[in-house]
CSV table of C-alpha atoms and ligand atoms in Angstrom, one decimal:
chain,number,residue,atom,x,y,z
A,560,MET,CA,-0.2,-18.5,-8.8
A,561,LEU,CA,-0.5,-16.9,-12.4
A,562,ILE,CA,2.2,-15.1,-15.5
A,563,GLN,CA,1.7,-12.6,-16.4
A,564,GLU,CA,3.2,-11.1,-19.4
A,565,LYS,CA,3.4,-6.9,-20.0
A,566,ASN,CA,6.6,-4.9,-21.5
A,567,GLU,CA,7.6,-8.6,-22.5
A,568,ILE,CA,8.6,-9.0,-18.6
A,569,PRO,CA,6.8,-11.8,-17.1
A,570,PHE,CA,5.6,-11.4,-12.8
A,571,PHE,CA,3.5,-13.9,-11.3
A,572,GLN,CA,0.4,-12.9,-9.8
A,573,PHE,CA,-1.9,-14.6,-6.6
A,574,SER,CA,-5.2,-16.6,-7.9
A,575,ALA,CA,-6.5,-14.9,-4.4
A,576,PHE,CA,-6.0,-10.9,-5.6
A,577,GLU,CA,-7.8,-12.0,-9.0
A,578,ALA,CA,-10.8,-10.6,-7.9
A,579,TYR,CA,-10.0,-7.2,-6.9
A,580,PRO,CA,-9.0,-4.7,-9.3
A,581,ASP,CA,-8.5,-2.0,-7.0
A,582,VAL,CA,-4.8,-4.1,-5.9
A,583,ARG,CA,-2.8,-3.8,-8.4
A,584,HIS,CA,0.5,-6.6,-7.5
A,585,GLY,CA,3.5,-9.0,-9.1
A,586,ILE,CA,6.3,-11.0,-8.2
A,587,PHE,CA,9.1,-10.2,-10.8
A,588,THR,CA,11.7,-13.1,-11.7
A,589,ARG,CA,14.9,-12.6,-12.6
A,590,SER,CA,14.2,-11.7,-16.8
A,591,GLY,CA,13.8,-8.9,-18.2
A,592,GLY,CA,16.0,-6.3,-17.3
A,593,LYS,CA,19.1,-4.6,-18.3
A,594,SER,CA,21.5,-6.1,-15.8
A,595,LEU,CA,24.5,-7.9,-16.9
A,596,SER,CA,25.4,-11.8,-14.9
A,597,PRO,CA,25.4,-12.6,-12.3
A,598,PHE,CA,23.0,-10.3,-11.9
A,599,ASP,CA,21.0,-10.7,-14.9
A,600,SER,CA,18.9,-9.7,-15.4
A,601,LEU,CA,15.9,-7.4,-13.8
A,602,ASN,CA,17.9,-6.7,-10.4
A,603,VAL,CA,16.2,-4.6,-8.5
A,604,GLY,CA,19.0,-4.6,-5.6
A,605,TYR,CA,21.5,-1.2,-4.6
A,606,GLY,CA,24.6,-2.1,-3.1
A,607,LEU,CA,25.2,-5.5,-4.4
A,608,GLY,CA,27.5,-5.0,-7.0
A,609,ASP,CA,25.8,-3.7,-9.9
A,610,ASN,CA,25.8,-1.3,-12.4
A,611,GLU,CA,23.3,1.4,-10.8
A,612,ASP,CA,22.3,2.8,-13.1
A,613,ASN,CA,21.2,-1.0,-14.5
A,614,VAL,CA,19.2,-1.1,-11.3
A,615,ALA,CA,17.5,2.9,-11.7
A,616,ALA,CA,16.6,1.5,-15.2
A,617,ASN,CA,15.1,-2.5,-13.7
A,618,ARG,CA,13.2,-0.7,-10.9
A,619,GLN,CA,11.5,2.3,-13.9
A,620,ARG,CA,10.6,-1.0,-15.9
A,621,ILE,CA,8.8,-3.1,-13.6
A,622,ALA,CA,7.9,0.3,-12.6
A,623,HIS,CA,6.1,0.9,-16.0
A,624,CYS,CA,4.5,-2.7,-15.3
A,625,MET,CA,2.7,-1.1,-12.6
A,626,ASP,CA,1.1,1.3,-14.4
A,627,ASP,CA,4.0,4.0,-13.7
A,628,ALA,CA,2.4,4.3,-10.4
A,629,GLU,CA,5.2,5.3,-7.8
A,630,LEU,CA,7.6,2.4,-6.6
A,631,ILE,CA,8.4,2.4,-2.8
A,632,PHE,CA,11.6,1.1,-1.3
A,633,THR,CA,13.3,0.5,2.2
A,634,ARG,CA,16.1,-0.1,3.5
A,635,GLN,CA,15.4,-3.8,4.9
A,636,VAL,CA,17.4,-4.8,7.7
A,637,HIS,CA,16.1,-8.6,8.2
A,638,GLY,CA,13.5,-6.7,11.4
A,639,ALA,CA,10.9,-7.3,12.6
A,640,GLU,CA,9.9,-2.9,11.6
A,641,VAL,CA,6.4,-1.8,10.3
A,642,LEU,CA,7.2,1.1,8.1
A,643,VAL,CA,3.2,2.7,7.9
A,644,ILE,CA,3.7,5.0,4.8
A,645,ASP,CA,1.2,7.8,4.5
A,646,SER,CA,0.5,10.4,1.9
A,647,GLU,CA,3.4,12.5,2.9
A,648,GLU,CA,6.2,10.3,3.5
A,649,ALA,CA,8.5,8.8,0.9
A,650,ASP,CA,10.5,11.0,-1.6
A,651,LYS,CA,9.0,12.3,-4.3
A,652,ASP,CA,11.6,10.6,-5.6
A,653,GLY,CA,10.0,7.4,-4.4
A,654,ILE,CA,11.5,5.1,-6.5
A,655,LYS,CA,14.7,4.6,-6.0
A,656,ALA,CA,14.8,6.4,-2.3
A,657,GLY,CA,12.5,5.0,0.4
A,658,PRO,CA,11.2,5.8,3.6
A,659,GLY,CA,13.5,4.2,5.8
A,660,MET,CA,14.7,1.3,7.4
A,661,GLY,CA,12.1,-1.4,7.4
A,662,ASP,CA,11.6,-4.5,6.1
A,663,ALA,CA,7.3,-4.5,6.3
A,664,MET,CA,5.3,-1.0,4.9
A,665,VAL,CA,1.8,-0.7,5.5
A,666,THR,CA,-0.1,2.1,2.6
A,667,ASP,CA,-3.7,2.9,2.3
A,668,VAL,CA,-2.9,5.4,0.2
A,669,ARG,CA,-3.7,5.3,-3.7
A,670,GLY,CA,-0.9,5.2,-6.0
A,671,LYS,CA,1.4,4.1,-3.1
A,672,THR,CA,3.4,0.9,-4.6
A,673,LEU,CA,5.3,-1.4,-2.1
A,674,ALA,CA,8.5,-2.8,-3.2
A,675,ILE,CA,10.0,-6.1,-2.0
A,676,GLN,CA,13.5,-6.9,-2.5
A,677,VAL,CA,13.5,-11.0,-2.4
A,678,ALA,CA,16.1,-13.4,-3.4
A,679,ASP,CA,14.8,-16.1,-0.7
A,680,CYS,CA,12.8,-14.4,2.2
A,681,GLN,CA,9.7,-15.1,1.4
A,682,PRO,CA,7.1,-12.0,0.0
A,683,VAL,CA,4.6,-11.7,1.7
A,684,PHE,CA,0.9,-9.0,0.7
A,685,LEU,CA,-1.2,-8.9,3.2
A,686,PHE,CA,-4.6,-7.0,1.5
A,687,ASP,CA,-7.8,-6.1,3.3
A,688,PRO,CA,-10.3,-5.6,-0.2
A,689,VAL,CA,-12.8,-4.0,2.5
A,690,GLY,CA,-11.2,-1.4,4.9
A,691,LYS,CA,-8.4,-0.7,1.1
A,692,VAL,CA,-5.4,-1.5,3.2
A,693,VAL,CA,-2.1,-3.4,1.4
A,694,ALA,CA,0.9,-4.7,3.3
A,695,ASN,CA,3.6,-6.2,1.7
A,696,VAL,CA,5.8,-8.5,3.9
A,697,HIS,CA,9.8,-9.2,3.1
A,698,SER,CA,10.2,-12.1,6.2
A,699,GLY,CA,13.0,-14.1,6.2
A,700,TRP,CA,14.1,-16.5,9.0
A,701,ARG,CA,14.8,-14.3,10.6
A,702,GLY,CA,12.0,-12.3,10.5
A,703,SER,CA,9.8,-15.8,10.8
A,704,ILE,CA,10.9,-15.9,13.8
A,705,GLN,CA,9.4,-12.7,14.8
A,706,ASN,CA,6.4,-13.5,13.3
A,707,ILE,CA,7.1,-10.2,11.2
A,708,VAL,CA,4.0,-11.1,9.1
A,709,GLY,CA,1.5,-10.9,12.4
A,710,ARG,CA,3.0,-7.9,13.7
A,711,SER,CA,2.2,-6.4,10.2
A,712,VAL,CA,-1.5,-8.0,10.8
A,713,ALA,CA,-1.6,-6.7,13.9
A,714,VAL,CA,-0.6,-2.6,12.1
A,715,LEU,CA,-3.2,-3.3,10.0
A,716,ALA,CA,-5.8,-3.9,12.8
A,717,GLU,CA,-4.3,-1.2,15.2
A,718,ARG,CA,-4.1,1.4,13.0
A,719,PHE,CA,-6.3,0.9,9.9
A,720,GLY,CA,-9.2,-0.8,11.5
A,721,SER,CA,-8.9,-4.0,9.8
A,722,LEU,CA,-11.4,-7.4,11.1
A,723,PRO,CA,-8.5,-10.0,10.6
A,724,GLY,CA,-11.0,-12.2,9.2
A,725,ASN,CA,-11.3,-9.9,5.8
A,726,ILE,CA,-8.0,-10.4,5.5
A,727,ILE,CA,-6.3,-12.2,2.3
A,728,ALA,CA,-2.8,-12.9,2.2
A,729,GLY,CA,-0.6,-14.7,-0.5
A,730,VAL,CA,2.7,-16.1,0.1
A,731,GLY,CA,5.7,-15.0,-2.7
A,732,PRO,CA,7.8,-17.0,-4.5
A,733,SER,CA,11.3,-18.7,-1.8
A,734,LEU,CA,13.1,-21.1,-0.1
A,735,GLY,CA,11.0,-24.2,-0.3
A,736,PRO,CA,11.1,-26.7,2.6
A,737,CYS,CA,12.8,-29.0,0.2
A,738,CYS,CA,16.3,-26.8,0.8
A,739,ALA,CA,15.8,-24.4,3.6
A,740,GLU,CA,18.5,-26.5,5.4
A,741,PHE,CA,19.9,-24.9,8.9
A,742,VAL,CA,22.7,-26.2,9.8
A,743,ASN,CA,23.0,-24.5,12.6
A,744,TYR,CA,19.0,-24.5,13.4
A,745,ARG,CA,19.6,-25.4,17.3
A,746,ARG,CA,21.9,-22.1,17.5
A,747,GLU,CA,19.6,-19.9,15.2
A,748,ILE,CA,16.2,-21.1,15.6
A,749,PRO,CA,14.3,-20.8,18.1
A,750,GLU,CA,13.0,-24.6,19.9
A,751,SER,CA,9.0,-23.6,19.6
A,752,LEU,CA,9.8,-23.8,16.5
A,753,TRP,CA,11.6,-27.4,15.9
A,754,GLY,CA,8.2,-28.0,15.4
A,755,TYR,CA,8.6,-26.7,11.9
A,756,LYS,CA,11.4,-29.5,10.4
A,757,HIS,CA,10.5,-32.1,8.7
A,758,ARG,CA,13.3,-33.8,8.0
A,759,SER,CA,17.1,-33.7,8.9
A,760,VAL,CA,17.9,-30.2,9.2
A,761,PHE,CA,14.8,-29.1,6.5
A,762,PHE,CA,12.3,-26.1,8.1
A,763,ASN,CA,9.7,-25.4,6.7
A,764,PHE,CA,9.5,-21.9,7.0
A,765,TRP,CA,5.4,-21.8,4.4
A,766,ALA,CA,4.1,-23.9,7.6
A,767,LEU,CA,5.3,-21.9,10.3
A,768,THR,CA,4.0,-18.3,7.8
A,769,ARG,CA,0.5,-20.2,7.4
A,770,ASP,CA,0.7,-21.1,11.6
A,771,GLN,CA,2.0,-16.8,12.2
A,772,LEU,CA,-1.5,-15.7,9.3
A,773,ARG,CA,-3.7,-18.2,10.8
A,774,ASP,CA,-2.5,-17.2,14.7
A,775,ALA,CA,-3.7,-13.8,13.3
A,776,GLY,CA,-6.7,-14.3,12.4
A,777,LEU,CA,-6.8,-14.7,9.1
A,778,PRO,CA,-8.5,-17.9,7.6
A,779,ALA,CA,-6.9,-20.3,5.8
A,780,SER,CA,-9.1,-20.1,2.4
A,781,ASN,CA,-7.8,-16.5,3.3
A,782,ILE,CA,-4.1,-17.7,2.6
A,783,GLU,CA,-2.2,-18.3,-0.4
A,784,ILE,CA,1.4,-20.3,-0.8
A,785,GLY,CA,2.5,-20.0,-4.0
A,786,GLY,CA,4.5,-23.4,-3.6
A,787,ILE,CA,7.5,-22.4,-5.5
A,788,CYS,CA,11.0,-22.6,-4.7
A,789,THR,CA,13.3,-20.3,-5.6
A,790,LYS,CA,16.1,-22.5,-5.0
A,791,CYS,CA,14.7,-25.1,-6.7
A,792,HIS,CA,14.1,-22.6,-9.9
A,793,GLY,CA,17.0,-20.1,-9.3
A,794,ASP,CA,16.9,-19.6,-13.5
A,795,ARG,CA,13.8,-18.2,-12.7
A,796,PHE,CA,14.7,-16.2,-9.2
A,797,PHE,CA,17.9,-14.7,-7.8
A,798,SER,CA,18.6,-16.8,-4.8
A,799,TYR,CA,21.2,-16.3,-2.5
A,800,ARG,CA,21.1,-20.3,-1.9
A,801,GLN,CA,22.6,-21.7,-4.4
A,802,ASN,CA,25.0,-18.1,-5.7
A,803,ASN,CA,25.4,-15.8,-3.1
A,804,LEU,CA,26.9,-13.0,-5.4
A,805,THR,CA,23.4,-12.0,-6.9
A,806,GLY,CA,20.4,-9.8,-7.8
A,807,ARG,CA,17.3,-9.0,-5.9
A,808,PHE,CA,13.8,-10.0,-7.5
A,809,ALA,CA,10.9,-7.4,-6.8
A,810,ALA,CA,7.6,-8.1,-5.0
A,811,VAL,CA,5.3,-5.1,-5.4
A,812,ILE,CA,1.9,-3.9,-4.3
A,813,GLY,CA,-0.2,-1.0,-3.9
A,814,LEU,CA,-3.9,0.2,-4.1
A,815,LYS,CA,-5.5,1.6,-7.5
B,1237,LIG,ZN1,13.6,-25.4,-3.5
């Protein structure tokens, strides 16, 4: 991943998307916002206990870094629902309201910039440079075991005619295999996925996502795993595993 900065706000980008000027994307950190501890400072999550005016200001700052594009948030529920965002959908005040409940969004509408809020869960971007479609997927462990990334690729293929072999994917900062500890994995994680347990009770969900994307038809060379663990870098990213009371950072992608 590459680190960029705009208006003194840092954000990460995937090298894999660098060659495509018609996609805008960024994974923001916890720096550059207005919120106070423990939400310091670029928290984009409402309903966590942070001051709502600060959250709104933080979302505005992110929109500003993304050429003032309209940001579309959803109410994330750790499910496997994939929402298609068309030109009518989403409130005009889309920066605050969202299209509804769901953990993945897909759009081919230019300007609609899809925003996912995370603190350890995987933000996964998909981009079809031929069909000009993007997706933003929130894949926590519950989403991972429901294969929400595979479902999202299927929506690109079925609704937009994307060829999976053309799709480029980026997996953003999230809980790494170093810190993804599941002491109750026998109850929580299906036995078919126990092969991703690499030592004692630690799982490699990055490898699972990579395999799910490959099973969906993406070539390995089209998949960039950022490889940054949010819990190991809790000074830079919000990490729920490090602090239960914390903010959410933003991962955004859209077509210019
Ligand atoms: Zn870690």
